[in-house]
Short mmCIF file of N, CA and C in Angstrom, two decimals:
data_model
loop_
_atom_site.label_atom_id
_atom_site.label_comp_id
_atom_site.label_asym_id
_atom_site.label_seq_id
_atom_site.Cartn_x
_atom_site.Cartn_y
_atom_site.Cartn_z
N UNK A 1 -21.85 5.52 -5.96
CA UNK A 1 -21.93 6.63 -5.04
C UNK A 1 -20.57 6.80 -4.35
N UNK A 2 -20.08 8.01 -4.31
CA UNK A 2 -18.80 8.30 -3.66
C UNK A 2 -18.89 8.01 -2.17
N UNK A 3 -17.78 7.57 -1.59
CA UNK A 3 -17.73 7.31 -0.15
C UNK A 3 -17.45 8.60 0.60
N UNK A 4 -17.91 8.66 1.85
CA UNK A 4 -17.56 9.80 2.69
C UNK A 4 -16.08 9.67 3.07
N UNK A 5 -15.53 10.74 3.62
CA UNK A 5 -14.13 10.70 4.05
C UNK A 5 -13.90 9.55 5.04
N UNK A 6 -14.79 9.43 6.01
CA UNK A 6 -14.65 8.38 7.02
C UNK A 6 -14.74 6.99 6.39
N UNK A 7 -15.67 6.80 5.46
CA UNK A 7 -15.83 5.50 4.81
C UNK A 7 -14.60 5.13 3.99
N UNK A 8 -14.09 6.08 3.22
CA UNK A 8 -12.93 5.76 2.38
C UNK A 8 -11.68 5.50 3.22
N UNK A 9 -11.49 6.27 4.31
CA UNK A 9 -10.33 6.05 5.16
C UNK A 9 -10.44 4.71 5.88
N UNK A 10 -11.63 4.36 6.35
CA UNK A 10 -11.81 3.07 7.02
C UNK A 10 -11.59 1.93 6.03
N UNK A 11 -12.10 2.06 4.82
CA UNK A 11 -11.92 1.03 3.81
C UNK A 11 -10.43 0.85 3.48
N UNK A 12 -9.70 1.94 3.32
CA UNK A 12 -8.28 1.87 3.03
C UNK A 12 -7.51 1.26 4.20
N UNK A 13 -7.99 1.43 5.43
CA UNK A 13 -7.32 0.87 6.60
C UNK A 13 -7.48 -0.65 6.70
N UNK A 14 -8.42 -1.22 5.96
CA UNK A 14 -8.59 -2.68 5.95
C UNK A 14 -7.45 -3.32 5.16
N UNK A 15 -7.12 -4.58 5.45
CA UNK A 15 -5.97 -5.22 4.80
C UNK A 15 -6.24 -5.75 3.39
N UNK A 16 -6.46 -4.84 2.47
CA UNK A 16 -6.60 -5.22 1.06
C UNK A 16 -5.22 -5.29 0.41
N UNK A 17 -5.10 -6.08 -0.63
CA UNK A 17 -3.90 -6.02 -1.46
C UNK A 17 -4.11 -4.84 -2.39
N UNK A 18 -3.14 -3.93 -2.44
CA UNK A 18 -3.27 -2.73 -3.27
C UNK A 18 -2.62 -2.96 -4.62
N UNK A 19 -3.08 -2.22 -5.61
CA UNK A 19 -2.39 -2.09 -6.88
C UNK A 19 -1.64 -0.77 -6.81
N UNK A 20 -0.31 -0.84 -6.83
CA UNK A 20 0.53 0.36 -6.83
C UNK A 20 0.79 0.75 -8.27
N UNK A 21 0.67 2.02 -8.58
CA UNK A 21 0.99 2.52 -9.92
C UNK A 21 1.93 3.70 -9.79
N UNK A 22 2.93 3.73 -10.68
CA UNK A 22 3.90 4.82 -10.69
C UNK A 22 4.34 5.05 -12.13
N UNK A 23 4.61 6.30 -12.45
CA UNK A 23 5.08 6.68 -13.78
C UNK A 23 6.33 5.88 -14.13
N UNK A 24 6.32 5.22 -15.29
CA UNK A 24 7.46 4.42 -15.72
C UNK A 24 8.29 5.13 -16.78
N UNK A 25 8.00 6.39 -17.05
CA UNK A 25 8.82 7.15 -17.97
C UNK A 25 8.24 7.27 -19.36
N UNK A 26 8.89 8.09 -20.19
CA UNK A 26 8.41 8.34 -21.56
C UNK A 26 8.28 7.05 -22.37
N UNK A 27 7.17 6.94 -23.07
CA UNK A 27 6.94 5.80 -23.94
C UNK A 27 6.55 4.53 -23.22
N UNK A 28 6.34 4.62 -21.92
CA UNK A 28 5.97 3.44 -21.13
C UNK A 28 4.65 3.70 -20.42
N UNK A 29 3.88 2.65 -20.26
CA UNK A 29 2.69 2.73 -19.41
C UNK A 29 3.16 2.75 -17.95
N UNK A 30 2.31 3.19 -17.04
CA UNK A 30 2.72 3.16 -15.62
C UNK A 30 3.05 1.73 -15.19
N UNK A 31 4.03 1.61 -14.31
CA UNK A 31 4.28 0.33 -13.66
C UNK A 31 3.14 0.12 -12.68
N UNK A 32 2.49 -1.03 -12.74
CA UNK A 32 1.39 -1.34 -11.84
C UNK A 32 1.63 -2.74 -11.28
N UNK A 33 1.75 -2.83 -9.95
CA UNK A 33 2.05 -4.09 -9.30
C UNK A 33 1.25 -4.23 -8.00
N UNK A 34 0.96 -5.48 -7.59
CA UNK A 34 0.30 -5.67 -6.30
C UNK A 34 1.28 -5.43 -5.17
N UNK A 35 0.78 -4.91 -4.04
CA UNK A 35 1.68 -4.62 -2.93
C UNK A 35 0.90 -4.59 -1.62
N UNK A 36 1.57 -4.98 -0.54
CA UNK A 36 1.03 -4.80 0.81
C UNK A 36 1.30 -3.37 1.23
N UNK A 37 0.43 -2.85 2.07
CA UNK A 37 0.59 -1.48 2.57
C UNK A 37 0.05 -1.40 3.98
N UNK A 38 0.34 -0.31 4.66
CA UNK A 38 -0.20 -0.05 5.99
C UNK A 38 -0.78 1.35 6.01
N UNK A 39 -1.92 1.50 6.68
CA UNK A 39 -2.57 2.80 6.75
C UNK A 39 -3.47 2.85 7.98
N UNK A 40 -3.45 3.99 8.67
CA UNK A 40 -4.40 4.28 9.73
C UNK A 40 -5.13 5.56 9.35
N UNK A 41 -6.46 5.62 9.52
CA UNK A 41 -7.22 6.80 9.12
C UNK A 41 -6.58 8.10 9.60
N UNK A 42 -6.47 9.05 8.66
CA UNK A 42 -5.91 10.36 8.96
C UNK A 42 -4.41 10.43 8.83
N UNK A 43 -3.75 9.30 8.62
CA UNK A 43 -2.29 9.29 8.56
C UNK A 43 -1.75 9.12 7.16
N UNK A 44 -0.45 8.85 7.10
CA UNK A 44 0.21 8.56 5.84
C UNK A 44 0.12 7.06 5.56
N UNK A 45 0.26 6.69 4.31
CA UNK A 45 0.31 5.29 3.89
C UNK A 45 1.78 4.91 3.81
N UNK A 46 2.12 3.69 4.22
CA UNK A 46 3.48 3.25 3.98
C UNK A 46 3.52 1.88 3.33
N UNK A 47 4.53 1.75 2.48
CA UNK A 47 4.80 0.50 1.78
C UNK A 47 6.25 0.13 2.04
N UNK A 48 6.60 -1.10 1.74
CA UNK A 48 7.97 -1.57 1.88
C UNK A 48 8.40 -2.15 0.53
N UNK A 49 9.60 -1.80 0.11
CA UNK A 49 10.12 -2.34 -1.14
C UNK A 49 11.64 -2.41 -1.07
N UNK A 50 12.22 -3.16 -1.97
CA UNK A 50 13.66 -3.32 -2.00
C UNK A 50 14.38 -2.04 -2.42
N UNK A 51 15.52 -1.81 -1.80
CA UNK A 51 16.33 -0.64 -2.13
C UNK A 51 16.65 -0.60 -3.62
N UNK A 52 16.97 -1.75 -4.21
CA UNK A 52 17.37 -1.80 -5.62
C UNK A 52 16.22 -2.16 -6.56
N UNK A 53 14.99 -2.15 -6.07
CA UNK A 53 13.86 -2.55 -6.90
C UNK A 53 13.51 -1.49 -7.94
N UNK A 54 12.90 -1.94 -9.01
CA UNK A 54 12.41 -1.00 -10.03
C UNK A 54 11.37 -0.07 -9.44
N UNK A 55 10.50 -0.60 -8.55
CA UNK A 55 9.51 0.25 -7.89
C UNK A 55 10.18 1.42 -7.20
N UNK A 56 11.20 1.13 -6.41
CA UNK A 56 11.88 2.20 -5.67
C UNK A 56 12.52 3.21 -6.62
N UNK A 57 13.16 2.72 -7.67
CA UNK A 57 13.78 3.63 -8.64
C UNK A 57 12.76 4.55 -9.29
N UNK A 58 11.62 3.98 -9.70
CA UNK A 58 10.59 4.79 -10.36
C UNK A 58 9.91 5.74 -9.38
N UNK A 59 9.63 5.28 -8.17
CA UNK A 59 9.00 6.15 -7.18
C UNK A 59 9.95 7.29 -6.81
N UNK A 60 11.23 6.99 -6.67
CA UNK A 60 12.22 8.04 -6.37
C UNK A 60 12.24 9.09 -7.48
N UNK A 61 12.18 8.64 -8.72
CA UNK A 61 12.21 9.58 -9.86
C UNK A 61 10.92 10.39 -9.93
N UNK A 62 9.78 9.75 -9.70
CA UNK A 62 8.49 10.44 -9.82
C UNK A 62 8.16 11.28 -8.59
N UNK A 63 8.62 10.85 -7.43
CA UNK A 63 8.31 11.55 -6.19
C UNK A 63 6.91 11.32 -5.67
N UNK A 64 6.17 10.41 -6.30
CA UNK A 64 4.79 10.13 -5.90
C UNK A 64 4.36 8.80 -6.51
N UNK A 65 3.26 8.27 -5.98
CA UNK A 65 2.68 7.05 -6.53
C UNK A 65 1.21 7.01 -6.14
N UNK A 66 0.50 6.03 -6.67
CA UNK A 66 -0.89 5.86 -6.30
C UNK A 66 -1.12 4.41 -5.89
N UNK A 67 -2.15 4.22 -5.08
CA UNK A 67 -2.60 2.89 -4.67
C UNK A 67 -4.09 2.81 -4.96
N UNK A 68 -4.54 1.61 -5.35
CA UNK A 68 -5.96 1.38 -5.55
C UNK A 68 -6.29 0.05 -4.88
N UNK A 69 -7.33 0.06 -4.06
CA UNK A 69 -7.81 -1.17 -3.43
C UNK A 69 -9.28 -1.34 -3.76
N UNK A 70 -9.71 -2.60 -3.85
CA UNK A 70 -11.12 -2.85 -4.16
C UNK A 70 -11.59 -4.13 -3.51
N UNK A 71 -12.88 -4.34 -3.58
CA UNK A 71 -13.50 -5.58 -3.13
C UNK A 71 -14.73 -5.81 -3.99
N UNK A 72 -15.21 -7.04 -3.99
CA UNK A 72 -16.40 -7.39 -4.76
C UNK A 72 -17.60 -7.70 -3.89
N UNK A 73 -17.39 -8.06 -2.62
CA UNK A 73 -18.50 -8.42 -1.73
C UNK A 73 -18.31 -7.75 -0.38
N UNK A 74 -19.32 -7.36 0.33
CA UNK A 74 -20.73 -7.56 0.01
C UNK A 74 -21.23 -6.60 -1.07
N UNK A 75 -20.46 -5.53 -1.35
CA UNK A 75 -20.79 -4.65 -2.47
C UNK A 75 -19.49 -4.36 -3.22
N UNK A 76 -19.61 -3.93 -4.46
CA UNK A 76 -18.44 -3.53 -5.24
C UNK A 76 -18.01 -2.16 -4.75
N UNK A 77 -16.80 -2.08 -4.21
CA UNK A 77 -16.32 -0.84 -3.61
C UNK A 77 -14.84 -0.69 -3.94
N UNK A 78 -14.41 0.56 -4.16
CA UNK A 78 -12.99 0.80 -4.37
C UNK A 78 -12.59 2.16 -3.81
N UNK A 79 -11.31 2.27 -3.52
CA UNK A 79 -10.68 3.53 -3.11
C UNK A 79 -9.35 3.61 -3.84
N UNK A 80 -9.11 4.75 -4.46
CA UNK A 80 -7.83 5.05 -5.09
C UNK A 80 -7.30 6.31 -4.44
N UNK A 81 -6.01 6.29 -4.11
CA UNK A 81 -5.40 7.43 -3.45
C UNK A 81 -4.05 7.69 -4.08
N UNK A 82 -3.70 8.98 -4.19
CA UNK A 82 -2.46 9.38 -4.84
C UNK A 82 -1.85 10.51 -4.04
N UNK A 83 -0.51 10.52 -4.00
CA UNK A 83 0.13 11.60 -3.29
C UNK A 83 1.64 11.52 -3.33
N UNK A 84 2.29 12.53 -2.74
CA UNK A 84 3.75 12.60 -2.76
C UNK A 84 4.38 11.70 -1.70
N UNK A 85 5.58 11.25 -1.99
CA UNK A 85 6.39 10.55 -1.00
C UNK A 85 6.91 11.61 -0.04
N UNK A 86 6.65 11.40 1.25
CA UNK A 86 7.06 12.39 2.26
C UNK A 86 8.20 11.90 3.14
N UNK A 87 8.55 10.60 3.03
CA UNK A 87 9.66 10.08 3.81
C UNK A 87 10.10 8.74 3.24
N UNK A 88 11.39 8.51 3.27
CA UNK A 88 11.97 7.23 2.89
C UNK A 88 13.01 6.89 3.95
N UNK A 89 12.93 5.67 4.48
CA UNK A 89 13.87 5.26 5.52
C UNK A 89 14.10 3.75 5.43
N UNK A 90 15.24 3.28 5.93
CA UNK A 90 15.47 1.83 5.97
C UNK A 90 14.36 1.15 6.77
N UNK A 91 13.89 0.00 6.27
CA UNK A 91 12.86 -0.76 6.97
C UNK A 91 13.47 -1.46 8.18
N UNK A 92 12.67 -1.59 9.22
CA UNK A 92 13.11 -2.29 10.42
C UNK A 92 12.44 -3.66 10.47
N UNK A 93 13.03 -4.60 11.21
CA UNK A 93 12.35 -5.89 11.39
C UNK A 93 10.96 -5.74 12.01
N UNK A 94 10.78 -4.76 12.90
CA UNK A 94 9.46 -4.54 13.50
C UNK A 94 8.44 -4.11 12.45
N UNK A 95 8.84 -3.28 11.51
CA UNK A 95 7.93 -2.87 10.44
C UNK A 95 7.60 -4.04 9.53
N UNK A 96 8.59 -4.87 9.23
CA UNK A 96 8.35 -6.06 8.42
C UNK A 96 7.36 -6.98 9.13
N UNK A 97 7.52 -7.15 10.42
CA UNK A 97 6.60 -7.99 11.19
C UNK A 97 5.19 -7.39 11.20
N UNK A 98 5.08 -6.07 11.39
CA UNK A 98 3.77 -5.41 11.40
C UNK A 98 3.04 -5.61 10.07
N UNK A 99 3.76 -5.39 8.97
CA UNK A 99 3.15 -5.52 7.66
C UNK A 99 2.78 -6.97 7.37
N UNK A 100 3.65 -7.90 7.73
CA UNK A 100 3.38 -9.32 7.51
C UNK A 100 2.17 -9.78 8.30
N UNK A 101 2.06 -9.32 9.55
CA UNK A 101 0.94 -9.72 10.41
C UNK A 101 -0.38 -9.18 9.89
N UNK A 102 -0.34 -8.12 9.14
CA UNK A 102 -1.56 -7.54 8.55
C UNK A 102 -2.15 -8.46 7.49
N UNK A 103 -1.29 -9.22 6.80
CA UNK A 103 -1.73 -10.01 5.66
C UNK A 103 -1.65 -11.52 5.83
N UNK A 104 -0.82 -12.00 6.73
CA UNK A 104 -0.61 -13.44 6.85
C UNK A 104 -1.26 -13.99 8.11
N UNK A 105 -1.63 -15.28 8.11
CA UNK A 105 -2.10 -15.90 9.34
C UNK A 105 -1.00 -15.83 10.40
N UNK A 106 -1.38 -15.72 11.66
CA UNK A 106 -0.42 -15.53 12.76
C UNK A 106 0.66 -16.61 12.77
N UNK A 107 0.31 -17.84 12.43
CA UNK A 107 1.30 -18.92 12.48
C UNK A 107 2.29 -18.88 11.31
N UNK A 108 2.10 -18.00 10.35
CA UNK A 108 2.99 -17.89 9.19
C UNK A 108 3.92 -16.67 9.28
N UNK A 109 3.66 -15.76 10.20
CA UNK A 109 4.40 -14.49 10.25
C UNK A 109 5.88 -14.70 10.54
N UNK A 110 6.21 -15.45 11.58
CA UNK A 110 7.63 -15.63 11.94
C UNK A 110 8.43 -16.23 10.81
N UNK A 111 7.90 -17.26 10.18
CA UNK A 111 8.60 -17.89 9.06
C UNK A 111 8.80 -16.94 7.90
N UNK A 112 7.77 -16.16 7.58
CA UNK A 112 7.91 -15.20 6.48
C UNK A 112 8.93 -14.12 6.81
N UNK A 113 8.89 -13.59 8.04
CA UNK A 113 9.83 -12.55 8.44
C UNK A 113 11.25 -13.08 8.36
N UNK A 114 11.50 -14.27 8.88
CA UNK A 114 12.84 -14.86 8.82
C UNK A 114 13.30 -15.02 7.37
N UNK A 115 12.41 -15.56 6.52
CA UNK A 115 12.74 -15.74 5.10
C UNK A 115 13.06 -14.40 4.44
N UNK A 116 12.23 -13.42 4.69
CA UNK A 116 12.40 -12.11 4.07
C UNK A 116 13.71 -11.46 4.50
N UNK A 117 14.01 -11.51 5.79
CA UNK A 117 15.25 -10.90 6.27
C UNK A 117 16.49 -11.56 5.66
N UNK A 118 16.41 -12.85 5.39
CA UNK A 118 17.54 -13.59 4.83
C UNK A 118 17.65 -13.48 3.31
N UNK A 119 16.52 -13.23 2.62
CA UNK A 119 16.50 -13.37 1.16
C UNK A 119 16.13 -12.14 0.35
N UNK A 120 15.53 -11.13 0.95
CA UNK A 120 15.02 -10.01 0.16
C UNK A 120 15.95 -8.82 0.09
N UNK A 121 17.07 -8.86 0.73
CA UNK A 121 18.01 -7.74 0.67
C UNK A 121 17.49 -6.55 1.45
N UNK A 122 18.21 -5.44 1.30
CA UNK A 122 17.84 -4.23 2.04
C UNK A 122 16.49 -3.71 1.58
N UNK A 123 15.61 -3.42 2.55
CA UNK A 123 14.27 -2.93 2.27
C UNK A 123 14.12 -1.50 2.78
N UNK A 124 13.26 -0.76 2.11
CA UNK A 124 12.95 0.61 2.50
C UNK A 124 11.47 0.73 2.82
N UNK A 125 11.15 1.69 3.68
CA UNK A 125 9.76 2.09 3.92
C UNK A 125 9.58 3.45 3.26
N UNK A 126 8.60 3.54 2.37
CA UNK A 126 8.27 4.80 1.71
C UNK A 126 6.91 5.24 2.23
N UNK A 127 6.84 6.47 2.69
CA UNK A 127 5.58 7.02 3.20
C UNK A 127 4.99 8.00 2.19
N UNK A 128 3.72 7.81 1.91
CA UNK A 128 2.99 8.67 0.96
C UNK A 128 1.89 9.40 1.72
N UNK A 129 1.81 10.70 1.48
CA UNK A 129 0.75 11.51 2.07
C UNK A 129 -0.43 11.53 1.11
N UNK A 130 -1.57 10.95 1.49
CA UNK A 130 -2.74 10.97 0.61
C UNK A 130 -3.13 12.40 0.25
N UNK A 131 -3.22 12.66 -1.04
CA UNK A 131 -3.52 14.01 -1.52
C UNK A 131 -4.80 14.04 -2.35
N UNK A 132 -4.98 13.05 -3.19
CA UNK A 132 -6.17 12.98 -4.04
C UNK A 132 -6.82 11.61 -3.87
N UNK A 133 -8.12 11.63 -3.69
CA UNK A 133 -8.88 10.41 -3.46
C UNK A 133 -9.96 10.26 -4.54
N UNK A 134 -10.19 9.03 -4.97
CA UNK A 134 -11.33 8.67 -5.81
C UNK A 134 -11.92 7.42 -5.16
N UNK A 135 -13.22 7.43 -4.92
CA UNK A 135 -13.83 6.27 -4.25
C UNK A 135 -15.26 6.11 -4.71
N UNK A 136 -15.74 4.87 -4.57
CA UNK A 136 -17.13 4.62 -4.92
C UNK A 136 -17.57 3.30 -4.32
N UNK A 137 -18.84 3.25 -4.02
CA UNK A 137 -19.50 1.98 -3.71
C UNK A 137 -20.57 1.81 -4.77
N UNK A 138 -20.40 0.82 -5.61
CA UNK A 138 -21.32 0.60 -6.72
C UNK A 138 -22.51 -0.26 -6.34
N UNK A 139 -22.59 -0.63 -5.06
CA UNK A 139 -23.72 -1.41 -4.59
C UNK A 139 -23.66 -2.85 -5.07
N UNK A 140 -24.78 -3.48 -5.08
CA UNK A 140 -24.90 -4.88 -5.49
C UNK A 140 -25.06 -4.95 -6.99
N UNK A 141 -23.96 -4.88 -7.71
CA UNK A 141 -23.99 -4.89 -9.17
C UNK A 141 -24.19 -6.31 -9.69
#
């Protein structure tokens, strides 16, 4: 059964690991990788990636990407969203901290942020405006 707008937005706002997919060009399947993301209902989705990453290069060329999140309990549920990139900007340490705190235990955030700032190179925040949604709750399968 398809989710209501409120259900799908609330589900997407939960801290799931997303599968990001983007066109990888002629003769290639889409690049699909796990990624952290941030979303608040009614807003844009943002992700962080390296300036020189293949993800960034492909997203820049395609101008859009999709994310899919799912869970298995208490019911099988998923949300997939696709849309255009509406903004790209250098990532800030505050954004890195916000995203890290969404996924890591509180006592691990500072260490991860320090490591990332020292080792991951220049990062970008890409904002995607949700345009097309596919969602379902398959119940207790």
